[in-house]
Amino acid sequence: SQVVPYPYRPQLPVVREYQTLLKKYAPDAEVNYTSFEQFLGAKVLVEALRLNPSMSAIYAGYSDGAFILVRPLNTLEQHQLFSAPREARFVVQSVERQGGLVQGHFLFLDDALTLLERRNRPDYRYDPRGRPWYQEALKSGVGIQTNPYVFFTTQEVGQTIASRSQRGGAVV
């Protein structure tokens, strides 16, 4: 069953926005359901961060090893860590795995969620399936809270609150 709008016809404003940004920042990429669903997911995750300013990031890991994380860039240190454009307010970190290929990307968004820059990151090979938060939430039928640990990218100490998706294919 279809859970997102049809990404190939730009009648809906969100589809037009997706197609325009894809063409501008990834001209070799083709319109497809996966990238459109990631685009929509990033928009939803940003809104969750705006509503919960105490969260340092919000992310999802998938059973195939794919990963998406949205992080606000609120401080000079965060901008420096990612060498982010000055206007960037969010960074979207993603990893896709298909046919043995691993593709990492960092997307920098301004406050209106306009894509400022897309960076291919072949060195970013994060796999959520090996992380305790993913494994614990996958086993549990309810949400979990980890003990404090060192976050992969920022090396900050924090905790994760996570829950398995209803179908069990993802942990958020």
Tab-separated table of C-alpha atoms in Angstrom:
chain	number	residue	atom	x	y	z
A	1	SER	CA	0.000	0.000	0.000
A	2	GLN	CA	1.133	3.539	-0.734
A	3	VAL	CA	1.992	5.542	2.387
A	4	VAL	CA	3.400	8.664	0.735
A	5	PRO	CA	2.093	10.790	-2.133
A	6	TYR	CA	3.071	9.844	-5.668
A	7	PRO	CA	6.489	11.536	-6.146
A	8	TYR	CA	6.484	11.606	-9.957
A	9	ARG	CA	3.766	14.226	-10.592
A	10	PRO	CA	4.256	17.697	-9.096
A	11	GLN	CA	0.593	18.590	-8.488
A	12	LEU	CA	1.112	18.721	-4.710
A	13	PRO	CA	3.319	21.550	-3.377
A	14	VAL	CA	5.446	19.150	-1.310
A	15	VAL	CA	6.144	17.005	-4.397
A	16	ARG	CA	7.100	20.118	-6.403
A	17	GLU	CA	9.438	21.185	-3.591
A	18	TYR	CA	11.031	17.726	-3.463
A	19	GLN	CA	11.524	17.556	-7.241
A	20	THR	CA	12.925	21.091	-7.412
A	21	LEU	CA	15.421	20.477	-4.621
A	22	LEU	CA	16.432	17.091	-5.990
A	23	LYS	CA	17.084	18.561	-9.427
A	24	LYS	CA	19.040	21.491	-7.987
A	25	TYR	CA	21.203	19.651	-5.455
A	26	ALA	CA	21.387	16.122	-6.837
A	27	PRO	CA	20.948	16.510	-10.603
A	28	ASP	CA	22.056	12.932	-11.303
A	29	ALA	CA	19.605	11.440	-8.808
A	30	GLU	CA	16.281	10.124	-10.014
A	31	VAL	CA	12.923	10.823	-8.409
A	32	ASN	CA	11.883	7.772	-6.404
A	33	TYR	CA	9.754	6.752	-3.454
A	34	THR	CA	12.720	6.138	-1.146
A	35	SER	CA	14.271	9.588	-1.474
A	36	PHE	CA	10.842	11.253	-1.339
A	37	GLU	CA	9.985	9.367	1.861
A	38	GLN	CA	13.342	10.465	3.343
A	39	PHE	CA	12.575	14.062	2.358
A	40	LEU	CA	9.193	13.900	4.100
A	41	GLY	CA	10.738	12.174	7.104
A	42	ALA	CA	13.326	14.912	7.507
A	43	LYS	CA	10.588	17.549	7.532
A	44	VAL	CA	8.702	15.670	10.264
A	45	LEU	CA	11.855	15.151	12.340
A	46	VAL	CA	12.724	18.858	12.164
A	47	GLU	CA	9.293	19.762	13.497
A	48	ALA	CA	9.773	17.325	16.392
A	49	LEU	CA	13.074	19.035	17.235
A	50	ARG	CA	11.483	22.467	17.112
A	51	LEU	CA	8.805	21.326	19.548
A	52	ASN	CA	11.380	19.705	21.888
A	53	PRO	CA	14.430	21.995	22.149
A	54	SER	CA	16.045	19.811	24.834
A	55	MET	CA	16.661	17.019	22.282
A	56	SER	CA	20.089	17.059	20.647
A	57	ALA	CA	18.935	14.983	17.651
A	58	ILE	CA	16.186	12.699	16.439
A	59	TYR	CA	16.884	9.688	14.292
A	60	ALA	CA	15.732	6.386	12.874
A	61	GLY	CA	17.612	3.187	12.117
A	62	TYR	CA	16.299	0.529	9.743
A	63	SER	CA	16.675	-3.249	9.501
A	64	ASP	CA	18.711	-2.918	6.271
A	65	GLY	CA	21.232	-0.638	8.030
A	66	ALA	CA	19.878	2.604	6.588
A	67	PHE	CA	19.896	5.558	8.947
A	68	ILE	CA	18.590	9.132	9.060
A	69	LEU	CA	19.341	11.698	11.748
A	70	VAL	CA	18.315	15.338	12.019
A	71	ARG	CA	20.281	17.594	14.343
A	72	PRO	CA	19.777	21.296	15.080
A	73	LEU	CA	22.851	23.478	14.678
A	74	ASN	CA	22.389	25.878	17.578
A	75	THR	CA	25.966	26.670	18.572
A	76	LEU	CA	29.207	27.792	16.976
A	77	GLU	CA	30.787	24.502	18.085
A	78	GLN	CA	28.136	22.491	16.234
A	79	HIS	CA	28.665	24.559	13.081
A	80	GLN	CA	32.413	24.008	13.353
A	81	LEU	CA	32.097	20.262	13.968
A	82	PHE	CA	30.229	19.858	10.677
A	83	SER	CA	31.900	22.746	8.791
A	84	ALA	CA	28.328	23.855	8.208
A	85	PRO	CA	27.312	26.801	6.058
A	86	ARG	CA	26.736	29.909	8.172
A	87	GLU	CA	22.986	29.977	7.407
A	88	ALA	CA	22.485	26.282	8.285
A	89	ARG	CA	20.114	25.557	11.179
A	90	PHE	CA	19.874	21.776	10.734
A	91	VAL	CA	22.039	18.953	9.449
A	92	VAL	CA	20.501	15.748	8.120
A	93	GLN	CA	22.877	12.796	8.268
A	94	SER	CA	21.855	9.746	6.272
A	95	VAL	CA	23.225	6.381	5.254
A	96	GLU	CA	21.742	4.180	2.548
A	97	ARG	CA	22.742	0.601	1.844
A	98	GLN	CA	21.832	-1.037	-1.461
A	99	GLY	CA	23.440	-4.029	-3.096
A	100	GLY	CA	26.518	-3.879	-0.909
A	101	LEU	CA	27.058	-0.170	-1.576
A	102	VAL	CA	27.061	2.255	1.339
A	103	GLN	CA	26.277	5.916	0.657
A	104	GLY	CA	26.519	8.565	3.346
A	105	HIS	CA	25.195	12.108	2.925
A	106	PHE	CA	25.035	15.281	4.986
A	107	LEU	CA	22.365	17.820	4.045
A	108	PHE	CA	22.417	21.327	5.494
A	109	LEU	CA	19.086	23.127	5.818
A	110	ASP	CA	18.216	26.684	6.767
A	111	ASP	CA	15.412	27.581	9.173
A	112	ALA	CA	12.808	27.348	6.371
A	113	LEU	CA	14.183	23.844	5.551
A	114	THR	CA	15.659	25.016	2.273
A	115	LEU	CA	18.543	22.817	1.245
A	116	LEU	CA	21.727	24.889	1.386
A	117	GLU	CA	24.259	22.185	0.636
A	118	ARG	CA	24.458	18.444	0.022
A	119	ARG	CA	27.696	16.619	0.788
A	120	ASN	CA	28.406	13.069	-0.256
A	121	ARG	CA	30.210	11.417	2.642
A	122	PRO	CA	31.659	8.056	1.593
A	123	ASP	CA	33.457	7.970	4.965
A	124	TYR	CA	30.162	8.163	6.894
A	125	ARG	CA	29.303	4.476	7.233
A	126	TYR	CA	27.331	4.473	10.474
A	127	ASP	CA	25.297	1.297	10.982
A	128	PRO	CA	22.554	1.574	13.616
A	129	ARG	CA	22.123	-2.195	13.850
A	130	GLY	CA	25.288	-2.469	15.953
A	131	ARG	CA	24.250	0.168	18.481
A	132	PRO	CA	22.765	-0.752	21.882
A	133	TRP	CA	19.814	1.664	21.491
A	134	TYR	CA	18.773	-0.096	18.278
A	135	GLN	CA	19.234	-3.623	19.602
A	136	GLU	CA	17.444	-2.946	22.914
A	137	ALA	CA	14.464	-1.219	21.260
A	138	LEU	CA	14.156	-3.950	18.646
A	139	LYS	CA	13.891	-6.606	21.365
A	140	SER	CA	11.477	-4.604	23.503
A	141	GLY	CA	7.785	-4.257	22.812
A	142	VAL	CA	7.784	-0.862	24.555
A	143	GLY	CA	10.007	2.211	24.503
A	144	ILE	CA	13.440	2.017	26.097
A	145	GLN	CA	15.855	4.483	27.645
A	146	THR	CA	19.563	3.737	27.452
A	147	ASN	CA	22.182	4.362	30.074
A	148	PRO	CA	24.424	7.338	29.267
A	149	TYR	CA	26.909	6.640	26.470
A	150	VAL	CA	29.143	8.523	24.013
A	151	PHE	CA	27.327	9.584	20.844
A	152	PHE	CA	28.973	8.413	17.588
A	153	THR	CA	29.301	11.715	15.705
A	154	THR	CA	29.592	14.416	18.357
A	155	GLN	CA	31.401	12.373	21.027
A	156	GLU	CA	29.056	13.947	23.601
A	157	VAL	CA	27.619	11.881	26.435
A	158	GLY	CA	23.860	11.452	26.356
A	159	GLN	CA	20.974	9.018	26.454
A	160	THR	CA	18.637	7.676	23.821
A	161	ILE	CA	14.917	7.112	24.171
A	162	ALA	CA	13.860	4.693	21.444
A	163	SER	CA	10.952	2.602	20.285
A	164	ARG	CA	10.499	-0.091	17.666
A	165	SER	CA	8.123	0.726	14.819
A	166	GLN	CA	4.813	-1.132	14.732
A	167	ARG	CA	5.981	-3.341	11.866
A	168	GLY	CA	9.378	-3.853	13.498
A	169	GLY	CA	11.448	-2.670	10.542
A	170	ALA	CA	12.700	0.502	12.169
A	171	VAL	CA	13.694	1.991	15.499
A	172	VAL	CA	13.084	5.676	16.205
